[in-house]
Amino acid sequence: MPKIGKSERLIFITSTLVQNPMKLFSLTFFCDKLSCAKSTLSEDIDLVSRIFEQTGQGRLETVSGAAGGVYYIPTMKKEDEIEFLNFLKNELQNSERIVSGGFVYINDIVFNPEVIKKAARIFVRLFLEKEIDYIATVEAKGIALASYVAQYFNKPLVVARNSSKFTEGSTVNISYISGTTGKIETMTMAKKAIKKGARVLFIDDFMRGGGTVRGMKDLLSEFESSLVGVGVLIATKDKKSVDVDYKSLLILEKLDAENKRITFSINPQVIS
Amino acid sequence: MPKIGKSERLIFITSTLVQNPMKLFSLTFFCDKLSCAKSTLSEDIDLVSRIFEQTGQGRLETVSGAAGGVYYIPTMKKEDEIEFLNFLKNELQNSERIVSGGFVYINDIVFNPEVIKKAARIFVRLFLEKEIDYIATVEAKGIALASYVAQYFNKPLVVARNSSKFTEGSTVNISYISGTTGKIETMTMAKKAIKKGARVLFIDDFMRGGGTVRGMKDLLSEFESSLVGVGVLIATKDKKSVDVDYKSLLILEKLDAENKRITFSINPQVIS
């Protein structure tokens, strides 16, 4: 860059941090790029941090020491979270979403970038304190959401599949009972997918009894890895046989297929 | 915000635009949020635009007139594209990727946010001139990449599946011959997924003969919609029976399973 003033520095710092969530940038990186002193840079970062907090566009975290620096945490303001969850609830309560068999059509929701981007930001807040090595999901409806959560946590995504694909080399397979279908299903993951001793956050679109979560837990134990949390967009009110920290954003309160009525509520645990 | 100076404005404008690619923000939106005059704002936007271009973090496009405003296009500098494609090529040439059956293991690549984020930016540049209503893919390996492309184009993602899921209501199904397996496979999409007359960009991880593309084209014609482009991460050198504009980032030149050697090249069409 030719002439580097304060304006140029602020634009570059903001853009770099926002485009790389959870990625630590050393102060030296910015000082070199922007030819400025550390004291100047610290002032700039404080300013960016203050504006982010005021406008609710996420926040900055600074790490001190030799290996220190600054990174961006993609969260939302509480009031924006609530506004979003209310929007989602109203969208889902549309009776046209009830399809034959008494299921709810949510494909447009779970693959809509505007929606899952915001849901992913809430999951960041909910699981920020966990140490996480991977984000995992099961094909296919949760993949887009999980891929945002992975981006926001800056961790690799791993996707378990329902049938072995010969293009993945040797795989680990387990069977589990799906709460949605009531049938025995298979979950498979490439042996190369996860390193030993990893801590995994499981993200999915829908949860009934928790069969898939138990399946994922069993599968991970084959990798000597553990499930540290579960985030789902929607959970039913069925009893969950799940012994890990799980959070759903919305709860499916009632589905009356005959009278075409469907009711959701915002999970109070999420907004409290 | 209490006191709003130039620094505060630049941080807010940069962050808002970068976090919402291809989304048009009116000047009035920013003037209201930042309590400033349009002339002041125009100067700010020019400055942000100039820094983005200098640092290669994408670019801004301004639209004049009553319905006008400004939006962010997430692209990269040419030299960063080439550096990324070389990195990808070298990653893929690792002989340990060859799995039994003579296939290439790429799951870690296609689900790695750092990688697909950059690939998605290249697809933005390649298909920027097309009018696009949806991004489509087929489960499962291309979904994370396609979901980034969808985010960057600010368009909904639609995912075709290999088997009908009863939770999706009525579906449209077609059969096609997969170039990878040589078998007849089914592609299915919910009737609600795509509006009539839509223009669709298909994104996938891998392309051999183009069977999947033809399948997608047939499927879209059932929706009275059309395929306007195809972007894939890797294509083989096999003859493609595809009559739409398709671009692969890398070309699989040679896979010698016996001697554990695998060679890729960067598609010259992409970097020319």
XYZ file of C-alpha atoms in Angstrom:
544
model
C 0.000 0.000 0.000
C 1.353 3.477 -0.800
C 0.377 5.916 1.979
C -0.913 4.230 5.121
C -2.942 6.390 7.458
C -5.261 5.586 10.287
C -8.262 5.096 7.961
C -6.403 2.576 5.837
C -5.269 0.683 8.924
C -8.778 0.463 10.382
C -10.288 -0.815 7.134
C -7.585 -3.459 6.714
C -7.740 -4.624 10.335
C -11.550 -4.834 10.346
C -11.740 -6.695 7.070
C -8.948 -9.153 7.922
C -10.377 -10.054 11.323
C -13.994 -10.365 10.171
C -13.089 -12.552 7.206
C -11.131 -14.964 9.420
C -13.164 -15.693 12.544
C -11.310 -17.203 15.544
C -8.009 -16.934 13.760
C -5.314 -15.361 15.886
C -3.363 -12.585 14.182
C -0.197 -11.450 15.923
C 0.315 -7.725 16.385
C 3.546 -8.167 14.435
C 1.542 -9.366 11.408
C -0.433 -6.132 11.325
C 2.576 -3.937 12.188
C 4.513 -5.416 9.273
C 1.613 -5.135 6.829
C 0.759 -1.606 7.880
C 4.238 -0.277 8.791
C 3.174 1.073 12.157
C 4.279 0.874 15.792
C 2.683 -1.581 18.206
C 1.318 1.247 20.341
C -0.463 2.734 17.315
C -1.848 -0.663 16.411
C -3.097 -1.302 19.936
C -5.068 1.930 19.766
C -6.559 0.922 16.416
C -7.577 -2.489 17.727
C -9.183 -0.949 20.795
C -11.215 1.291 18.534
C -12.345 -1.582 16.273
C -13.240 -3.599 19.354
C -15.318 -0.732 20.784
C -17.283 -0.205 17.549
C -17.972 -3.931 17.210
C -19.372 -4.017 20.710
C -21.482 -0.907 20.176
C -22.949 -2.146 16.907
C -23.267 -5.811 17.894
C -21.249 -7.182 14.999
C -19.273 -9.607 17.128
C -16.329 -8.933 19.383
C -12.550 -8.978 19.527
C -10.476 -10.948 21.976
C -6.879 -10.014 22.633
C -4.303 -12.512 23.870
C -1.236 -11.083 25.592
C 2.274 -12.464 25.659
C 4.759 -13.563 23.033
C 2.311 -15.913 21.285
C -0.445 -13.342 21.619
C -2.474 -11.285 19.217
C -6.077 -10.595 18.416
C -8.969 -12.577 16.964
C -12.590 -12.003 16.017
C -15.485 -13.865 17.659
C -18.596 -13.888 15.449
C -21.476 -13.344 17.835
C -24.619 -11.207 17.760
C -26.279 -8.797 20.147
C -28.779 -10.482 22.462
C -31.653 -8.477 20.971
C -30.647 -9.539 17.447
C -30.556 -13.176 18.558
C -34.079 -12.891 19.939
C -35.327 -11.109 16.830
C -33.817 -13.860 14.676
C -35.254 -16.699 16.769
C -38.703 -15.109 16.610
C -38.395 -14.773 12.851
C -37.363 -18.447 12.588
C -40.217 -19.578 14.824
C -42.751 -17.682 12.715
C -41.287 -19.012 9.477
C -41.532 -22.582 10.749
C -45.072 -22.227 12.025
C -46.384 -21.813 8.476
C -48.880 -24.665 8.094
C -47.791 -25.276 4.480
C -44.619 -26.782 5.924
C -46.530 -29.874 7.066
C -45.915 -32.562 4.446
C -47.526 -35.973 4.067
C -46.622 -38.338 6.865
C -46.778 -35.534 9.408
C -43.260 -34.213 8.890
C -42.079 -30.632 8.666
C -40.452 -29.322 5.507
C -37.360 -27.336 6.526
C -34.991 -27.715 3.568
C -35.353 -24.096 2.515
C -34.483 -23.027 6.072
C -31.475 -25.284 6.649
C -29.910 -24.352 3.309
C -30.658 -20.617 3.460
C -27.349 -18.796 4.089
C -29.015 -15.824 5.827
C -30.657 -18.164 8.336
C -27.898 -20.638 9.113
C -25.300 -17.878 9.336
C -27.213 -16.400 12.264
C -27.953 -19.771 13.861
C -24.236 -20.577 13.644
C -23.418 -17.343 15.483
C -25.671 -18.382 18.338
C -23.935 -21.774 18.518
C -20.614 -19.934 18.734
C -21.824 -18.146 21.843
C -23.304 -21.313 23.347
C -20.186 -23.450 22.912
C -17.441 -20.826 23.084
C -16.085 -22.135 26.396
C -15.593 -25.687 25.107
C -12.268 -26.752 23.736
C -13.141 -28.006 20.263
C -11.025 -29.790 17.636
C -13.680 -30.710 15.068
C -17.257 -29.912 14.136
C -19.143 -33.074 13.136
C -22.479 -33.676 11.459
C -24.394 -36.443 9.686
C -25.409 -36.029 6.069
C -27.245 -34.208 4.682
C -29.586 -31.535 6.048
C -27.239 -30.311 8.788
C -24.152 -29.972 6.594
C -24.586 -26.338 5.530
C -25.256 -25.216 9.101
C -22.362 -27.292 10.449
C -20.076 -25.885 7.782
C -20.815 -22.341 9.038
C -20.227 -23.369 12.626
C -16.926 -24.897 11.490
C -15.977 -21.690 9.708
C -16.880 -19.553 12.715
C -14.908 -21.802 15.084
C -12.121 -22.080 12.500
C -12.091 -25.876 12.884
C -12.390 -28.671 10.307
C -15.790 -30.183 9.571
C -16.250 -33.957 9.465
C -19.346 -35.500 7.937
C -20.607 -38.952 8.857
C -22.520 -40.646 6.064
C -25.360 -43.121 5.962
C -23.599 -45.518 3.647
C -19.977 -46.309 2.963
C -18.564 -44.632 -0.092
C -15.782 -46.543 -1.722
C -13.982 -43.284 -2.495
C -13.142 -42.772 1.158
C -10.844 -45.689 1.821
C -11.360 -47.763 4.936
C -14.204 -46.604 7.134
C -15.536 -47.124 10.634
C -19.207 -48.102 10.707
C -21.697 -48.291 13.542
C -25.410 -49.004 13.672
C -27.935 -46.952 15.592
C -31.669 -46.600 15.897
C -32.930 -43.425 14.287
C -35.566 -41.633 16.310
C -37.013 -40.141 13.133
C -37.512 -43.377 11.202
C -37.527 -45.851 14.093
C -35.252 -48.034 11.997
C -31.718 -49.270 12.379
C -29.440 -47.053 10.347
C -25.723 -47.037 9.667
C -23.324 -44.217 10.293
C -19.949 -44.352 8.630
C -16.843 -42.231 8.723
C -13.520 -42.521 6.954
C -10.719 -43.777 9.200
C -8.656 -40.814 8.102
C -11.328 -38.317 9.171
C -10.515 -37.731 12.837
C -7.300 -37.823 14.861
C -7.164 -39.749 18.151
C -8.195 -37.970 21.326
C -10.153 -35.241 19.581
C -12.916 -33.159 21.154
C -15.918 -32.871 18.866
C -18.959 -30.582 18.687
C -21.913 -32.227 16.915
C -24.233 -29.947 14.922
C -27.492 -31.064 13.295
C -30.798 -29.698 12.068
C -33.231 -31.839 14.046
C -33.286 -34.024 17.149
C -36.020 -36.327 18.352
C -34.942 -38.947 20.879
C -31.212 -38.511 20.508
C -30.522 -41.739 18.602
C -28.265 -39.983 16.153
C -26.333 -38.329 18.967
C -25.770 -41.683 20.649
C -24.682 -43.078 17.283
C -22.212 -40.240 16.864
C -20.895 -40.777 20.385
C -20.312 -44.469 19.697
C -18.696 -43.677 16.394
C -16.368 -41.137 18.005
C -15.350 -43.595 20.700
C -14.063 -45.832 17.895
C -11.709 -42.952 17.102
C -10.846 -42.640 20.824
C -12.437 -39.211 20.564
C -15.210 -37.598 22.555
C -18.363 -35.594 22.063
C -18.153 -32.356 24.041
C -21.425 -30.754 22.975
C -24.453 -30.989 20.688
C -26.152 -28.069 18.964
C -29.357 -28.580 16.996
C -31.666 -26.124 15.284
C -34.888 -27.840 16.376
C -35.600 -30.448 19.049
C -38.884 -32.166 19.794
C -40.216 -32.465 23.334
C -39.555 -36.229 23.392
C -37.437 -37.508 26.237
C -33.770 -37.389 25.211
C -31.433 -40.149 26.187
C -28.402 -37.959 25.743
C -25.738 -37.453 28.396
C -23.804 -34.602 26.835
C -24.388 -30.863 26.925
C -26.993 -30.275 24.196
C -28.683 -27.087 23.116
C -31.521 -26.674 20.641
C -32.483 -23.216 19.430
C -36.175 -24.008 18.949
C -38.518 -26.591 20.404
C -41.237 -28.264 18.352
C -44.158 -27.957 20.762
C -46.985 -29.492 18.769
C -47.594 -30.874 15.307
C -51.262 -31.458 14.502
C -51.104 -32.782 10.927
C -54.872 -33.299 10.711
C -55.712 -29.677 11.455
C -52.557 -28.412 9.798
C -51.248 -26.662 12.874
C -47.678 -26.556 14.014
C -46.236 -24.734 17.006
C -42.663 -23.937 17.976
C -41.165 -22.137 20.941
C -37.789 -20.556 21.520
C -35.715 -22.672 23.878
C -35.596 -20.588 27.079
C -32.148 -22.057 27.907
C -30.763 -20.353 24.844
C -31.926 -16.808 25.495
C -31.777 -16.732 29.284
C -23.480 4.809 18.907
C -22.493 7.865 20.950
C -19.883 9.920 19.036
C -19.555 8.966 15.399
C -16.363 10.026 13.709
C -14.718 8.948 10.497
C -12.953 5.988 12.154
C -16.205 4.625 13.548
C -17.895 4.989 10.173
C -15.130 3.144 8.317
C -15.127 0.232 10.760
C -18.904 -0.132 10.611
C -19.083 0.120 6.813
C -16.234 -2.371 6.301
C -17.632 -4.899 8.738
C -21.210 -4.665 7.452
C -20.245 -5.076 3.805
C -17.755 -7.892 4.360
C -20.158 -9.880 6.533
C -22.900 -9.686 3.902
C -21.403 -10.428 0.493
C -23.417 -9.387 -2.610
C -26.043 -7.754 -0.450
C -26.935 -4.268 -1.626
C -26.937 -1.636 1.109
C -28.490 1.706 0.225
C -26.542 4.824 1.074
C -29.571 5.862 3.129
C -29.106 2.785 5.334
C -25.586 3.863 6.251
C -26.477 7.578 6.507
C -29.238 6.746 8.983
C -27.094 4.360 11.019
C -24.134 6.719 11.101
C -25.923 10.103 11.079
C -23.875 11.503 8.247
C -24.401 13.234 4.919
C -24.383 11.282 1.656
C -21.344 13.163 0.426
C -19.398 12.159 3.537
C -20.512 8.575 3.113
C -19.504 8.489 -0.549
C -16.001 9.543 0.417
C -15.869 6.802 3.070
C -17.009 4.165 0.610
C -14.456 5.274 -1.958
C -11.764 4.891 0.659
C -12.913 1.406 1.703
C -13.097 0.418 -1.953
C -9.564 1.647 -2.605
C -8.078 -0.230 0.370
C -9.872 -3.438 -0.609
C -8.420 -3.222 -4.079
C -4.925 -2.459 -2.802
C -4.927 -5.328 -0.317
C -6.842 -7.830 -2.471
C -9.583 -8.520 0.039
C -12.355 -8.334 -2.537
C -13.980 -5.300 -4.085
C -16.933 -2.958 -3.781
C -19.484 -2.299 -6.486
C -21.621 0.813 -6.375
C -25.005 1.003 -8.052
C -26.294 4.478 -8.836
C -29.876 5.710 -8.933
C -32.818 5.569 -6.551
C -32.555 1.813 -5.984
C -28.789 2.052 -5.761
C -26.239 1.498 -3.073
C -23.109 -0.500 -2.523
C -22.231 -4.172 -2.146
C -19.179 -6.301 -1.487
C -17.861 -8.880 -3.973
C -15.707 -11.516 -2.273
C -12.843 -12.131 -4.660
C -9.093 -12.537 -4.249
C -6.043 -11.061 -5.903
C -4.852 -13.058 -8.924
C -1.556 -13.872 -7.187
C -3.419 -15.158 -4.117
C -5.594 -17.353 -6.345
C -2.500 -18.865 -7.956
C -0.798 -19.370 -4.588
C -3.935 -21.122 -3.294
C -4.292 -23.353 -6.362
C -0.647 -24.381 -6.087
C -1.130 -25.189 -2.419
C -4.218 -27.263 -3.260
C -2.417 -29.085 -6.060
C 0.471 -30.002 -3.752
C -1.884 -31.118 -0.976
C -3.729 -33.396 -3.388
C -0.583 -34.917 -4.864
C 0.257 -36.579 -1.546
C 0.413 -40.279 -2.419
C -1.243 -41.228 0.876
C -4.470 -39.911 -0.614
C -4.749 -42.907 -2.906
C -7.184 -45.307 -1.274
C -8.070 -48.867 -2.232
C -9.895 -49.087 -5.541
C -7.761 -46.335 -7.000
C -9.745 -43.399 -5.680
C -8.490 -40.178 -4.141
C -9.327 -39.274 -0.562
C -10.391 -35.619 -0.513
C -12.820 -35.404 2.418
C -10.451 -33.376 4.561
C -10.037 -30.920 1.682
C -13.700 -30.493 0.749
C -14.750 -29.954 4.369
C -11.851 -27.693 5.373
C -13.243 -24.150 5.767
C -9.913 -22.477 4.913
C -9.771 -24.327 1.605
C -13.353 -24.167 0.387
C -13.667 -20.500 1.375
C -10.911 -19.669 -1.098
C -12.221 -22.014 -3.788
C -15.625 -20.381 -3.416
C -14.075 -16.952 -4.004
C -12.617 -18.158 -7.273
C -16.035 -19.458 -8.354
C -17.472 -16.030 -7.561
C -15.058 -14.461 -10.036
C -15.672 -17.161 -12.654
C -19.471 -16.924 -12.588
C -19.980 -13.299 -11.566
C -21.463 -12.312 -14.929
C -24.172 -14.981 -14.827
C -27.583 -14.154 -13.495
C -28.074 -16.742 -10.760
C -31.137 -17.574 -8.640
C -29.929 -20.717 -6.837
C -26.761 -22.638 -6.133
C -27.343 -26.399 -6.448
C -25.311 -29.428 -5.466
C -25.727 -33.163 -4.939
C -25.124 -34.690 -1.520
C -22.729 -34.969 0.139
C -19.092 -34.019 -0.519
C -19.859 -30.808 -2.395
C -22.302 -29.376 0.117
C -19.875 -27.392 2.262
C -18.233 -25.821 -0.795
C -21.605 -25.099 -2.402
C -22.827 -23.543 0.824
C -19.939 -21.051 0.714
C -20.605 -20.256 -2.916
C -24.255 -19.700 -1.966
C -23.245 -17.392 0.861
C -20.866 -15.431 -1.363
C -23.511 -15.066 -4.096
C -26.162 -14.386 -1.434
C -28.463 -16.978 -3.030
C -30.248 -20.008 -1.557
C -28.621 -23.419 -1.766
C -30.583 -26.451 -2.953
C -29.294 -29.955 -2.390
C -30.326 -32.905 -4.525
C -30.214 -36.206 -2.701
C -29.531 -39.761 -3.756
C -32.648 -41.172 -2.168
C -36.059 -39.744 -1.375
C -36.468 -38.646 2.210
C -40.024 -38.845 3.443
C -39.527 -35.669 5.450
C -39.428 -33.582 2.300
C -42.942 -34.042 0.992
C -43.423 -34.847 -2.680
C -40.228 -35.027 -4.689
C -39.102 -35.073 -8.292
C -36.824 -38.005 -9.121
C -34.659 -38.744 -12.123
C -32.187 -41.500 -12.918
C -28.726 -40.951 -14.322
C -25.555 -42.894 -14.918
C -22.827 -41.892 -12.522
C -19.415 -41.546 -14.127
C -17.759 -42.411 -10.832
C -19.575 -45.658 -10.141
C -20.747 -46.510 -13.672
C -24.110 -47.383 -12.161
C -27.584 -45.969 -12.511
C -28.240 -43.659 -9.598
C -31.200 -41.579 -8.554
C -31.267 -37.871 -7.930
C -34.186 -36.446 -6.033
C -35.296 -32.986 -5.050
C -38.281 -31.737 -3.096
C -40.966 -30.170 -5.296
C -40.882 -27.143 -3.049
C -37.147 -26.643 -3.524
C -36.984 -24.526 -6.692
C -39.298 -21.952 -8.230
C -40.187 -22.179 -11.933
C -37.937 -20.476 -14.438
C -34.939 -20.308 -12.138
C -31.324 -19.995 -13.259
C -29.066 -22.386 -11.384
C -25.314 -22.677 -10.819
C -24.218 -26.246 -10.028
C -21.243 -26.697 -7.697
C -19.592 -30.022 -6.905
C -16.318 -31.472 -5.698
C -15.497 -33.853 -8.527
C -16.408 -34.451 -12.156
C -15.566 -37.388 -14.359
C -17.720 -37.790 -17.457
C -20.403 -35.294 -16.559
C -23.158 -37.812 -15.738
C -24.125 -35.960 -12.598
C -24.273 -32.663 -14.475
C -26.587 -34.183 -17.094
C -28.684 -35.605 -14.271
C -28.919 -32.185 -12.643
C -29.848 -30.614 -15.976
C -32.659 -33.127 -16.480
C -33.831 -32.654 -12.938
C -33.897 -28.867 -13.341
C -35.876 -29.125 -16.553
C -38.580 -30.858 -14.501
C -38.748 -27.606 -12.548
C -38.789 -25.630 -15.832
C -35.477 -24.240 -14.655
C -32.090 -24.121 -16.314
C -28.452 -24.787 -15.560
C -26.375 -21.686 -16.314
C -22.981 -22.909 -15.171
C -21.040 -25.675 -13.455
C -18.128 -25.196 -11.082
C -16.166 -28.170 -9.777
C -13.053 -28.387 -7.639
C -11.469 -31.241 -9.596
C -12.195 -32.677 -13.035
C -10.597 -35.681 -14.685
C -9.322 -35.551 -18.253
C -12.142 -37.836 -19.477
C -14.263 -36.509 -22.325
C -17.141 -34.510 -20.870
C -20.563 -34.720 -22.440
C -21.632 -31.437 -20.954
C -23.088 -28.561 -22.968
C -23.029 -25.841 -20.338
C -20.258 -23.495 -19.252
C -18.199 -25.580 -16.807
C -15.054 -24.697 -14.952
C -12.882 -26.949 -12.817
C -10.142 -25.457 -10.673
C -7.813 -28.436 -10.905
C -7.389 -31.257 -13.397
C -6.543 -34.803 -12.342
C -3.785 -35.589 -14.833
C -2.763 -39.078 -13.797
C -3.544 -41.575 -11.081
C -1.148 -44.501 -10.938
C -2.490 -46.543 -8.014
C 0.097 -49.277 -8.412
C 3.070 -46.968 -8.013
C 1.181 -44.653 -5.668
C 1.604 -41.594 -7.836
C -0.991 -38.964 -8.473
C -0.626 -35.786 -10.497
C -2.819 -32.702 -10.738
C -2.533 -29.514 -12.749
C -4.112 -26.110 -12.379
C -6.757 -25.587 -15.041
C -5.207 -22.965 -17.344
C -8.695 -21.632 -18.188
C -9.095 -20.553 -14.597
C -5.937 -18.512 -14.194
C -5.578 -17.118 -17.714
